[in-house]
Tab-separated table of C-alpha atoms and ligand atoms in Angstrom:
chain	number	residue	atom	x	y	z
G	1400	MET	CA	-17.254	-36.256	26.186
G	1401	GLU	CA	-19.258	-33.076	25.437
G	1402	ASN	CA	-21.205	-31.024	28.006
G	1403	GLY	CA	-20.368	-33.605	30.621
G	1404	TYR	CA	-22.214	-36.342	28.702
G	1405	ALA	CA	-20.537	-39.304	27.099
G	1406	LYS	CA	-23.432	-39.701	24.675
G	1407	TYR	CA	-26.627	-37.942	23.750
G	1408	ARG	CA	-30.001	-39.522	24.412
G	1409	VAL	CA	-32.980	-38.165	22.521
G	1410	ALA	CA	-36.632	-38.022	23.562
G	1411	VAL	CA	-39.393	-36.778	21.262
G	1412	ILE	CA	-42.325	-35.150	23.000
G	1413	GLY	CA	-45.253	-35.670	20.672
G	1414	SER	CA	-46.390	-38.358	18.268
G	1415	GLY	CA	-48.775	-36.750	15.796
G	1416	ASN	CA	-48.029	-36.603	12.093
G	1417	TRP	CA	-44.859	-34.518	12.265
G	1418	GLY	CA	-43.898	-35.969	15.647
G	1419	SER	CA	-43.875	-39.441	14.120
G	1420	VAL	CA	-41.963	-38.285	11.047
G	1421	ALA	CA	-39.393	-36.528	13.226
G	1422	SER	CA	-38.935	-39.615	15.416
G	1423	ARG	CA	-38.320	-41.737	12.375
G	1424	LEU	CA	-35.837	-39.285	10.937
G	1425	ILE	CA	-33.934	-38.899	14.199
G	1426	ALA	CA	-33.910	-42.640	14.867
G	1427	SER	CA	-32.352	-43.303	11.466
G	1428	ASN	CA	-29.478	-41.020	12.512
G	1429	THR	CA	-29.073	-42.114	16.142
G	1430	ALA	CA	-28.723	-45.694	14.904
G	1431	LYS	CA	-25.736	-44.600	12.801
G	1432	LEU	CA	-24.022	-41.861	14.782
G	1433	PRO	CA	-21.745	-43.023	17.630
G	1434	SER	CA	-22.341	-39.881	19.720
G	1435	PHE	CA	-26.019	-40.800	20.201
G	1436	TYR	CA	-27.746	-43.686	21.926
G	1437	ASP	CA	-29.735	-45.686	19.388
G	1438	GLU	CA	-33.021	-45.604	21.255
G	1439	VAL	CA	-35.405	-42.689	20.711
G	1440	ARG	CA	-38.245	-42.442	23.238
G	1441	MET	CA	-41.382	-40.901	21.769
G	1442	TRP	CA	-43.938	-39.601	24.242
G	1443	VAL	CA	-47.434	-40.533	23.099
G	1444	PHE	CA	-50.556	-38.697	24.209
G	1445	GLU	CA	-52.483	-41.871	24.877
G	1446	GLU	CA	-55.569	-42.540	22.828
G	1447	MET	CA	-57.822	-45.552	22.382
G	1448	LEU	CA	-57.996	-46.773	18.802
G	1449	PRO	CA	-61.309	-48.000	17.304
G	1450	THR	CA	-59.879	-51.541	17.626
G	1451	GLY	CA	-59.875	-51.100	21.428
G	1452	LYS	CA	-56.075	-51.082	21.516
G	1453	LYS	CA	-54.036	-48.259	23.060
G	1454	LEU	CA	-52.169	-46.116	20.526
G	1455	SER	CA	-48.821	-46.535	22.326
G	1456	GLU	CA	-49.198	-50.338	22.382
G	1457	SER	CA	-50.104	-50.393	18.728
G	1458	ILE	CA	-47.039	-48.285	17.834
G	1459	ASN	CA	-44.715	-50.588	19.761
G	1460	GLN	CA	-46.242	-53.742	18.292
G	1461	GLU	CA	-46.481	-52.583	14.676
G	1462	ASN	CA	-43.574	-50.072	14.699
G	1463	GLU	CA	-46.023	-47.755	12.990
G	1464	ASN	CA	-48.319	-44.927	14.078
G	1465	CYS	CA	-51.488	-46.199	12.431
G	1466	LYS	CA	-53.459	-43.064	13.362
G	1467	TYR	CA	-51.128	-40.191	12.491
G	1468	LEU	CA	-48.623	-41.718	10.055
G	1469	PRO	CA	-50.082	-44.930	8.689
G	1470	GLY	CA	-48.074	-47.115	6.365
G	1471	ILE	CA	-44.625	-45.908	7.472
G	1472	LYS	CA	-42.300	-47.930	9.705
G	1473	LEU	CA	-40.717	-45.751	12.375
G	1474	GLY	CA	-37.561	-47.798	12.948
G	1475	SER	CA	-37.137	-50.479	15.575
G	1476	ASN	CA	-35.256	-48.062	17.856
G	1477	VAL	CA	-38.322	-45.810	18.273
G	1478	ILE	CA	-40.074	-46.686	21.532
G	1479	ALA	CA	-43.518	-45.221	22.226
G	1480	ASP	CA	-44.007	-44.234	25.861
G	1481	PRO	CA	-47.319	-42.853	27.188
G	1482	ASP	CA	-45.680	-41.738	30.481
G	1483	LEU	CA	-44.182	-38.280	29.986
G	1484	GLU	CA	-41.838	-38.451	32.955
G	1485	SER	CA	-40.463	-41.815	31.981
G	1486	ALA	CA	-40.072	-40.722	28.337
G	1487	VAL	CA	-37.803	-37.799	29.237
G	1488	LYS	CA	-36.028	-38.879	32.389
G	1489	ASP	CA	-32.790	-40.106	30.778
G	1490	ALA	CA	-32.756	-37.748	27.809
G	1491	ASN	CA	-30.370	-34.862	27.347
G	1492	MET	CA	-31.774	-33.806	23.960
G	1493	LEU	CA	-35.506	-33.063	23.907
G	1494	VAL	CA	-37.527	-32.543	20.753
G	1495	PHE	CA	-40.850	-30.751	21.295
G	1496	VAL	CA	-43.373	-31.479	18.585
G	1497	THR	CA	-46.933	-31.245	19.860
G	1498	PRO	CA	-49.625	-28.832	18.671
G	1499	HIS	CA	-48.756	-25.540	20.321
G	1500	GLN	CA	-51.907	-25.342	22.441
G	1501	PHE	CA	-50.664	-28.278	24.549
G	1502	VAL	CA	-47.091	-27.123	25.124
G	1503	GLU	CA	-47.728	-25.080	28.260
G	1504	GLY	CA	-49.436	-27.956	30.091
G	1505	ILE	CA	-46.679	-30.346	29.066
G	1506	CYS	CA	-43.920	-27.977	30.200
G	1507	LYS	CA	-45.563	-27.556	33.595
G	1508	LYS	CA	-45.489	-31.325	34.037
G	1509	LEU	CA	-41.824	-31.388	33.094
G	1510	VAL	CA	-40.670	-28.923	35.743
G	1511	GLY	CA	-38.091	-30.636	37.938
G	1512	LYS	CA	-38.207	-33.833	35.873
G	1513	LEU	CA	-35.442	-33.161	33.370
G	1514	ARG	CA	-31.768	-34.006	33.494
G	1515	PRO	CA	-29.596	-31.031	34.370
G	1516	GLY	CA	-28.180	-29.376	31.263
G	1517	ALA	CA	-30.655	-31.021	28.898
G	1518	GLU	CA	-31.072	-29.164	25.582
G	1519	ALA	CA	-34.355	-28.762	23.740
G	1520	ILE	CA	-35.566	-27.885	20.283
G	1521	SER	CA	-39.037	-26.949	19.097
G	1522	LEU	CA	-40.018	-28.231	15.641
G	1523	ILE	CA	-41.974	-25.961	13.429
G	1524	LYS	CA	-41.078	-27.121	9.930
G	1525	GLY	CA	-41.526	-30.166	7.785
G	1526	MET	CA	-43.069	-31.605	4.695
G	1527	GLU	CA	-43.578	-34.964	3.056
G	1528	ILE	CA	-40.347	-36.352	4.344
G	1529	ALA	CA	-41.696	-39.618	5.772
G	1530	VAL	CA	-41.698	-40.992	2.232
G	1531	GLU	CA	-38.186	-39.668	1.712
G	1532	LYS	CA	-38.935	-37.020	-0.870
G	1533	PHE	CA	-36.326	-34.299	-0.905
G	1534	SER	CA	-37.033	-31.590	1.646
G	1535	GLU	CA	-35.313	-29.153	3.969
G	1536	ALA	CA	-35.653	-27.256	7.232
G	1537	THR	CA	-34.088	-24.454	9.242
G	1538	ILE	CA	-32.880	-24.439	12.831
G	1539	GLY	CA	-32.772	-21.069	14.581
G	1540	TYR	CA	-30.232	-20.573	17.356
G	1541	ARG	CA	-28.961	-17.877	19.681
G	1542	LYS	CA	-25.144	-17.687	20.095
G	1543	ASP	CA	-24.443	-21.402	20.605
G	1544	LYS	CA	-23.604	-22.517	17.064
G	1545	GLU	CA	-22.044	-25.740	18.305
G	1546	ALA	CA	-25.339	-26.858	19.848
G	1547	ALA	CA	-27.236	-25.813	16.708
G	1548	THR	CA	-24.882	-27.842	14.558
G	1549	ARG	CA	-25.341	-30.876	16.817
G	1550	TRP	CA	-29.124	-30.599	16.363
G	1551	ALA	CA	-28.693	-30.236	12.609
G	1552	LYS	CA	-26.593	-33.421	12.591
G	1553	LEU	CA	-29.390	-35.238	14.367
G	1554	PHE	CA	-31.944	-34.332	11.675
G	1555	THR	CA	-29.956	-34.189	8.443
G	1556	THR	CA	-30.244	-37.003	5.931
G	1557	PRO	CA	-29.447	-37.060	2.197
G	1558	TYR	CA	-33.126	-36.285	1.535
G	1559	PHE	CA	-33.631	-33.797	4.383
G	1560	LEU	CA	-31.232	-30.865	4.420
G	1561	VAL	CA	-31.045	-28.789	7.572
G	1562	SER	CA	-29.447	-25.360	7.807
G	1563	VAL	CA	-28.765	-23.296	10.927
G	1564	VAL	CA	-29.518	-19.583	11.256
G	1565	GLU	CA	-28.605	-17.282	14.122
G	1566	ASP	CA	-32.106	-15.848	14.397
G	1567	ILE	CA	-34.223	-17.844	16.787
G	1568	GLU	CA	-37.161	-15.420	16.817
G	1569	GLY	CA	-37.203	-15.065	13.026
G	1570	VAL	CA	-37.277	-18.817	12.447
G	1571	GLU	CA	-39.919	-19.320	15.134
G	1572	LEU	CA	-42.154	-16.565	13.791
G	1573	CYS	CA	-41.849	-17.770	10.195
G	1574	GLY	CA	-43.187	-21.180	11.218
G	1575	THR	CA	-45.926	-19.665	13.326
G	1576	LEU	CA	-47.198	-16.928	11.027
G	1577	LYS	CA	-47.203	-18.850	7.779
G	1578	ASN	CA	-50.054	-20.970	9.112
G	1579	VAL	CA	-52.208	-17.825	9.260
G	1580	VAL	CA	-51.286	-16.967	5.677
G	1581	ALA	CA	-52.163	-20.566	4.727
G	1582	ILE	CA	-55.682	-19.960	6.035
G	1583	ALA	CA	-55.898	-16.910	3.753
G	1584	ALA	CA	-54.645	-18.984	0.799
G	1585	GLY	CA	-57.251	-21.663	1.522
G	1586	LEU	CA	-60.030	-19.073	1.609
G	1587	VAL	CA	-58.921	-17.848	-1.819
G	1588	ASP	CA	-59.042	-21.435	-3.101
G	1589	GLY	CA	-62.513	-21.907	-1.623
G	1590	LEU	CA	-63.674	-18.765	-3.383
G	1591	ASP	CA	-62.241	-20.068	-6.695
G	1592	MET	CA	-60.256	-16.898	-7.213
G	1593	GLY	CA	-57.374	-18.507	-9.065
G	1594	ASN	CA	-53.600	-18.541	-8.884
G	1595	ASN	CA	-52.899	-14.838	-9.407
G	1596	THR	CA	-54.963	-13.903	-6.382
G	1597	LYS	CA	-53.410	-16.663	-4.339
G	1598	ALA	CA	-49.895	-15.568	-5.293
G	1599	ALA	CA	-50.783	-12.004	-4.274
G	1600	ILE	CA	-52.076	-13.210	-0.918
G	1601	MET	CA	-48.880	-15.191	-0.359
G	1602	ARG	CA	-46.734	-12.171	-1.218
G	1603	ILE	CA	-48.686	-9.831	1.051
G	1604	GLY	CA	-48.673	-12.509	3.736
G	1605	LEU	CA	-44.901	-12.909	3.566
G	1606	ARG	CA	-44.507	-9.159	3.796
G	1607	GLU	CA	-46.739	-8.956	6.853
G	1608	MET	CA	-44.901	-11.899	8.409
G	1609	ARG	CA	-41.619	-10.087	8.012
G	1610	ALA	CA	-42.921	-6.740	9.221
G	1611	PHE	CA	-44.691	-8.216	12.253
G	1612	SER	CA	-41.639	-10.235	13.229
G	1613	LYS	CA	-39.341	-7.218	12.952
G	1614	LEU	CA	-41.645	-5.006	14.946
G	1615	LEU	CA	-41.789	-7.542	17.743
G	1616	PHE	CA	-38.103	-8.451	17.576
G	1617	PRO	CA	-35.872	-5.874	15.901
G	1618	SER	CA	-33.081	-8.454	15.753
G	1619	VAL	CA	-35.012	-10.546	13.210
G	1620	ARG	CA	-33.121	-10.767	9.934
G	1621	ASP	CA	-34.500	-10.259	6.432
G	1622	ASN	CA	-32.510	-13.219	5.138
G	1623	THR	CA	-34.362	-15.606	7.431
G	1624	PHE	CA	-37.441	-15.121	5.245
G	1625	PHE	CA	-35.505	-16.532	2.307
G	1626	GLU	CA	-34.498	-19.671	4.186
G	1627	SER	CA	-36.498	-22.866	4.081
G	1628	CYS	CA	-38.462	-21.778	7.165
G	1629	GLY	CA	-39.627	-18.641	5.331
G	1630	VAL	CA	-40.613	-18.554	1.716
G	1631	ALA	CA	-40.303	-22.315	1.106
G	1632	ASP	CA	-42.499	-23.330	4.016
G	1633	LEU	CA	-44.976	-20.611	3.131
G	1634	ILE	CA	-45.293	-21.953	-0.408
G	1635	THR	CA	-45.702	-25.574	0.648
G	1636	THR	CA	-48.265	-24.799	3.337
G	1637	CYS	CA	-50.276	-22.550	1.002
G	1638	LEU	CA	-50.261	-25.174	-1.743
G	1639	GLY	CA	-50.932	-28.327	0.180
G	1640	GLY	CA	-51.279	-28.001	3.950
G	1641	ARG	CA	-54.039	-28.787	6.411
G	1642	ASN	CA	-54.723	-25.150	7.229
G	1643	ARG	CA	-55.207	-24.416	3.538
G	1644	ARG	CA	-57.482	-27.421	3.045
G	1645	VAL	CA	-59.783	-26.699	5.979
G	1646	ALA	CA	-59.949	-22.983	5.106
G	1647	GLU	CA	-60.958	-23.927	1.565
G	1648	ALA	CA	-63.840	-26.002	2.955
G	1649	PHE	CA	-64.780	-23.132	5.285
G	1650	ALA	CA	-65.063	-20.725	2.334
G	1651	ARG	CA	-66.948	-23.243	0.181
G	1652	ASN	CA	-69.501	-23.491	2.994
G	1653	GLY	CA	-69.811	-19.695	3.045
G	1654	GLY	CA	-68.429	-19.603	6.594
G	1655	LYS	CA	-71.518	-21.435	7.886
G	1656	ARG	CA	-69.620	-24.385	9.369
G	1657	SER	CA	-67.040	-23.526	12.008
G	1658	PHE	CA	-63.330	-24.315	11.757
G	1659	ASP	CA	-63.640	-26.536	14.850
G	1660	GLU	CA	-66.335	-28.607	13.179
G	1661	LEU	CA	-64.442	-28.895	9.905
G	1662	GLU	CA	-61.166	-29.716	11.692
G	1663	ALA	CA	-62.773	-32.598	13.574
G	1664	GLU	CA	-64.469	-33.900	10.427
G	1665	MET	CA	-61.575	-33.530	8.002
G	1666	LEU	CA	-58.419	-34.108	10.062
G	1667	HIS	CA	-59.326	-37.113	12.248
G	1668	GLY	CA	-57.409	-35.999	15.342
G	1669	GLN	CA	-54.745	-33.894	13.656
G	1670	LYS	CA	-54.747	-30.286	14.764
G	1671	LEU	CA	-54.918	-27.003	12.887
G	1672	GLN	CA	-52.553	-24.344	14.137
G	1673	GLY	CA	-53.499	-21.411	11.910
G	1674	VAL	CA	-56.846	-20.523	13.490
G	1675	SER	CA	-55.585	-20.308	17.074
G	1676	THR	CA	-52.415	-18.562	15.898
G	1677	ALA	CA	-54.534	-15.961	14.072
G	1678	ARG	CA	-56.345	-15.278	17.346
G	1679	GLU	CA	-53.090	-14.960	19.283
G	1680	VAL	CA	-51.596	-12.629	16.661
G	1681	TYR	CA	-54.784	-10.554	16.686
G	1682	GLU	CA	-54.489	-10.114	20.437
G	1683	VAL	CA	-50.992	-8.702	19.966
G	1684	LEU	CA	-52.132	-6.436	17.116
G	1685	THR	CA	-55.047	-5.099	19.155
G	1686	TYR	CA	-52.948	-4.578	22.270
G	1687	ARG	CA	-50.286	-2.663	20.328
G	1688	GLY	CA	-52.666	-0.756	18.065
G	1689	TRP	CA	-51.159	-2.334	14.943
G	1690	GLN	CA	-54.290	-3.757	13.348
G	1691	GLU	CA	-54.385	-1.469	10.343
G	1692	LEU	CA	-50.725	-2.162	9.634
G	1693	PHE	CA	-51.461	-5.868	9.277
G	1694	PRO	CA	-54.706	-6.137	7.350
G	1695	LEU	CA	-54.183	-9.688	6.158
G	1696	LEU	CA	-53.310	-11.104	9.563
G	1697	SER	CA	-56.217	-9.191	11.156
G	1698	THR	CA	-58.745	-10.111	8.485
G	1699	VAL	CA	-57.968	-13.824	8.727
G	1700	HIS	CA	-58.902	-13.822	12.403
G	1701	GLU	CA	-62.071	-11.808	11.839
G	1702	ILE	CA	-63.139	-14.275	9.149
G	1703	CYS	CA	-62.307	-17.281	11.344
G	1704	ILE	CA	-64.592	-16.034	14.126
G	1705	GLY	CA	-67.414	-15.178	11.722
G	1706	GLN	CA	-67.131	-11.425	12.141
G	1707	LEU	CA	-66.400	-11.010	8.421
G	1708	PRO	CA	-67.442	-13.202	5.469
G	1709	PRO	CA	-64.770	-15.285	3.683
G	1710	THR	CA	-64.868	-12.862	0.713
G	1711	SER	CA	-63.297	-10.168	2.924
G	1712	ILE	CA	-59.944	-11.839	2.401
G	1713	VAL	CA	-59.602	-9.936	-0.883
G	1714	GLU	CA	-61.376	-6.757	0.148
G	1715	TYR	CA	-59.115	-5.165	2.721
G	1716	SER	CA	-56.269	-3.747	0.657
G	1717	GLU	CA	-57.735	-0.249	0.188
G	1718	HIS	CA	-57.543	0.223	3.948
G	1719	THR	CA	-53.826	-0.389	4.162
G	1720	PRO	CA	-51.987	2.865	3.627
G	1721	ASN	CA	-49.229	2.132	6.072
G	1722	LEU	CA	-48.175	-1.378	5.180
G	1723	SER	CA	-45.523	-0.293	2.711
G	1724	ILE	CA	-43.783	1.703	5.405
G	1725	ILE	CA	-42.924	-1.428	7.259
G	1726	GLY	CA	-42.910	-4.011	4.537
G	1727	ASP	CA	-40.870	-2.025	2.063
G	1728	PRO	CA	-39.212	1.039	3.510
G	1729	HIS	CA	-37.537	1.803	0.198
G	1730	SER	CA	-40.631	1.950	-2.014
G	1731	ASP	CA	-40.890	5.144	-4.103
G	1732	SER	CA	-44.276	6.031	-2.717
G	1733	GLN	CA	-42.806	6.265	0.747
G	1734	ALA	CA	-39.858	8.479	-0.144
G	1735	GLN	CA	-40.497	10.919	2.677
G	1736	TYR	CA	-40.343	8.167	5.249
G	1737	CYS	CA	-37.244	6.718	3.653
G	1738	GLN	CA	-35.444	10.008	3.937
G	1739	TRP	CA	-36.248	10.119	7.609
G	1740	ASN	CA	-35.318	6.517	8.035
G	1741	GLN	CA	-32.035	6.907	6.215
G	1742	LYS	CA	-31.117	9.803	8.462
G	1743	LEU	CA	-32.092	7.780	11.509
G	1744	GLU	CA	-30.087	4.811	10.356
G	1745	ASP	CA	-26.973	6.938	10.140
G	1746	LEU	CA	-27.250	7.835	13.811
G	1747	ASP	CA	-25.900	5.741	16.613
G	1748	ASP	CA	-28.416	3.573	18.479
G	1749	GLU	CA	-28.737	5.756	21.572
G	1750	LEU	CA	-29.392	8.959	19.688
G	1751	ARG	CA	-31.828	7.289	17.348
G	1752	GLY	CA	-33.700	5.805	20.309
G	1753	LEU	CA	-33.864	9.230	21.936
G	1754	ILE	CA	-35.275	10.848	18.794
G	1755	LEU	CA	-37.884	8.149	18.424
G	1756	VAL	CA	-38.978	8.577	22.031
G	1757	VAL	CA	-39.276	12.345	21.575
G	1758	VAL	CA	-41.316	11.915	18.400
G	1759	TRP	CA	-43.529	9.465	20.185
G	1760	LEU	CA	-44.037	11.837	23.108
G	1761	LEU	CA	-45.013	14.555	20.622
G	1762	GLY	CA	-47.752	12.305	19.300
G	1763	GLY	CA	-46.028	11.022	16.176
G	1764	ARG	CA	-46.270	7.398	15.232
G	1765	VAL	CA	-43.020	5.589	15.783
G	1766	LEU	CA	-41.986	2.235	14.516
G	1767	ASP	CA	-38.522	1.437	15.754
G	1768	LEU	CA	-37.179	-1.372	13.650
G	1769	GLY	CA	-33.809	-1.426	15.316
G	1770	GLY	CA	-30.764	-1.678	13.089
G	1771	TYR	CA	-32.914	-2.265	10.041
G	1772	CYS	CA	-34.629	1.080	10.069
G	1773	GLY	CA	-36.454	3.423	12.376
G	1774	CYS	CA	-39.684	4.725	10.907
G	1775	ILE	CA	-41.544	7.863	11.783
G	1776	ASN	CA	-44.984	8.402	10.407
G	1777	PHE	CA	-46.296	11.892	11.097
G	1778	THR	CA	-49.288	11.655	8.825
G	1779	ASP	CA	-51.256	8.851	10.403
D	320	LIG	N1	-47.552	-32.211	10.096
D	320	LIG	C1	-46.625	-31.426	9.582
D	320	LIG	O1	-46.294	-31.507	8.392
D	320	LIG	C2	-45.903	-30.456	10.428
D	320	LIG	C3	-46.340	-30.058	11.708
D	320	LIG	N2	-45.614	-29.147	12.398
D	320	LIG	C4	-45.986	-28.681	13.713
D	320	LIG	O2	-45.737	-29.711	14.672
D	320	LIG	C5	-46.657	-29.623	15.744
D	320	LIG	C6	-47.286	-30.995	15.964
D	320	LIG	O3	-47.985	-31.352	14.797
D	320	LIG	P1	-48.232	-32.853	14.371
D	320	LIG	O4	-47.151	-33.751	14.843
D	320	LIG	O5	-48.476	-32.796	12.889
D	320	LIG	O6	-49.576	-33.224	15.169
D	320	LIG	P2	-50.982	-33.702	14.586
D	320	LIG	O7	-51.831	-32.507	14.292
D	320	LIG	O8	-50.772	-34.682	13.477
D	320	LIG	O9	-51.601	-34.524	15.767
D	320	LIG	C7	-52.151	-33.976	16.934
D	320	LIG	C8	-51.391	-34.542	18.102
D	320	LIG	O10	-51.853	-33.927	19.288
D	320	LIG	C9	-52.029	-34.936	20.269
D	320	LIG	N3	-52.954	-34.466	21.278
D	320	LIG	C10	-54.304	-34.388	21.238
D	320	LIG	N4	-54.778	-33.915	22.404
D	320	LIG	C11	-53.694	-33.667	23.184
D	320	LIG	C12	-53.507	-33.147	24.501
D	320	LIG	N5	-54.544	-32.782	25.246
D	320	LIG	N6	-52.251	-33.028	24.975
D	320	LIG	C13	-51.188	-33.373	24.235
D	320	LIG	N7	-51.290	-33.874	22.988
D	320	LIG	C14	-52.531	-34.014	22.465
D	320	LIG	C15	-52.538	-36.106	19.477
D	320	LIG	O11	-52.414	-37.304	20.200
D	320	LIG	C16	-51.586	-36.046	18.285
D	320	LIG	O12	-50.363	-36.642	18.603
D	320	LIG	C17	-47.669	-28.545	15.339
D	320	LIG	O13	-47.333	-27.343	15.999
D	320	LIG	C18	-47.472	-28.394	13.847
D	320	LIG	O14	-47.760	-27.089	13.377
D	320	LIG	C19	-44.474	-28.649	11.893
D	320	LIG	C20	-44.017	-29.031	10.700
D	320	LIG	C21	-44.700	-29.939	9.876
D	321	LIG	O1	-47.646	-26.404	10.874
D	321	LIG	C1	-47.502	-27.075	9.899
D	321	LIG	C2	-46.252	-27.072	9.132
D	321	LIG	O2	-45.316	-26.225	9.671
D	321	LIG	C3	-48.535	-27.907	9.366
D	321	LIG	O3	-49.538	-27.105	8.831
D	321	LIG	P1	-50.081	-27.396	7.375
D	321	LIG	O4	-50.414	-28.846	7.275
D	321	LIG	O5	-51.292	-26.512	7.225
D	321	LIG	O6	-48.999	-27.005	6.399
């Protein structure tokens, strides 16, 4: 008996492409592991199929999600349930896997409806695992390694390796931000600029992902970007994902057809995350005055809303004098900052914080990256 529960009961909230894959994966484990109930309830956002049948009914009859994961059996212990409350009411392990724009509304409906002590995970990673090709993922956790390991057990199969990392914000931001970089990669493809340019965009994108994450959350670890959720997911999404594909079409059309229009036409109900994420990131950058530090992330949004042409994706670099300060504090060209940073790093946290505040009050530009490095830029 763990956490007061004899057994764990899993509900999956979402039944799109990844939601269906995740349900299948989990159900293959719950059927085998004695600490879990076999049944996995999958909440389905109800839709009418062209046949006139409801999606949830079709899934339960065919054991297949013919709209979002056709041709793959989910496992007889996956039960589709269009009623959110009923799908979660007995569960003590909840797996959230809907497009992020719907999460808030769903959570509001769940208030007061969950079992006390229920745990939840948000899924942000995944590849072609429904057909059992080798793949991997990362789970971020804060403090409770035992719970993280339990979640990893629920997902791990011989073809899907799951690691756990004590860096919840880093893992979350990797999954979020790489979709913006994937838009940039797709634009490069649509402009027929070739692999060297695309590799450069991916490198700059990864660097901005890391810098942005560390500025927002100083606890974020460098190593997280070398886990599956970082560089591996970035590569796969930039080579083959939906964001990349739709961005390529956007660039081929010279930006004349909107992302919304292309998404509806090309994805048949699946949702892009990169365009709305770019907008949300841009809001943070504008609010904090960080736009020029993150030219790639900023430019993607400005292209998406038609403020800049798709070609701008490769035209911003000359305006980026400060990026290396954050992305690579040890680069030769930034020696003066490094000296400052090294001195700051040697100080204890309180004193360093005090110095940074004083510099800020004197009008200097301060980037406090916590234990990693505190940066002062007097020249901006
Ligand atoms: N497909 C993939 O390979 C991966 C996706 N993810 C992430 O998982 C999340 C879910 O993606 P997918 O499962 O691929 O979904 P999807 O993009 O394949 O499907 C869209 C889903 O949204 C549902 N939906 C539409 N309107 C809705 C509404 N008003 N309220 C609630 N749901 C609504 C649809 O019924 C469908 O289930 C996304 O954040 C995505 O970035 C993460 C890893 C891999
Ligand atoms: O969010 C996703 C994977 O994490 C899905 O996006 P892509 O299909 O563009 O890779």
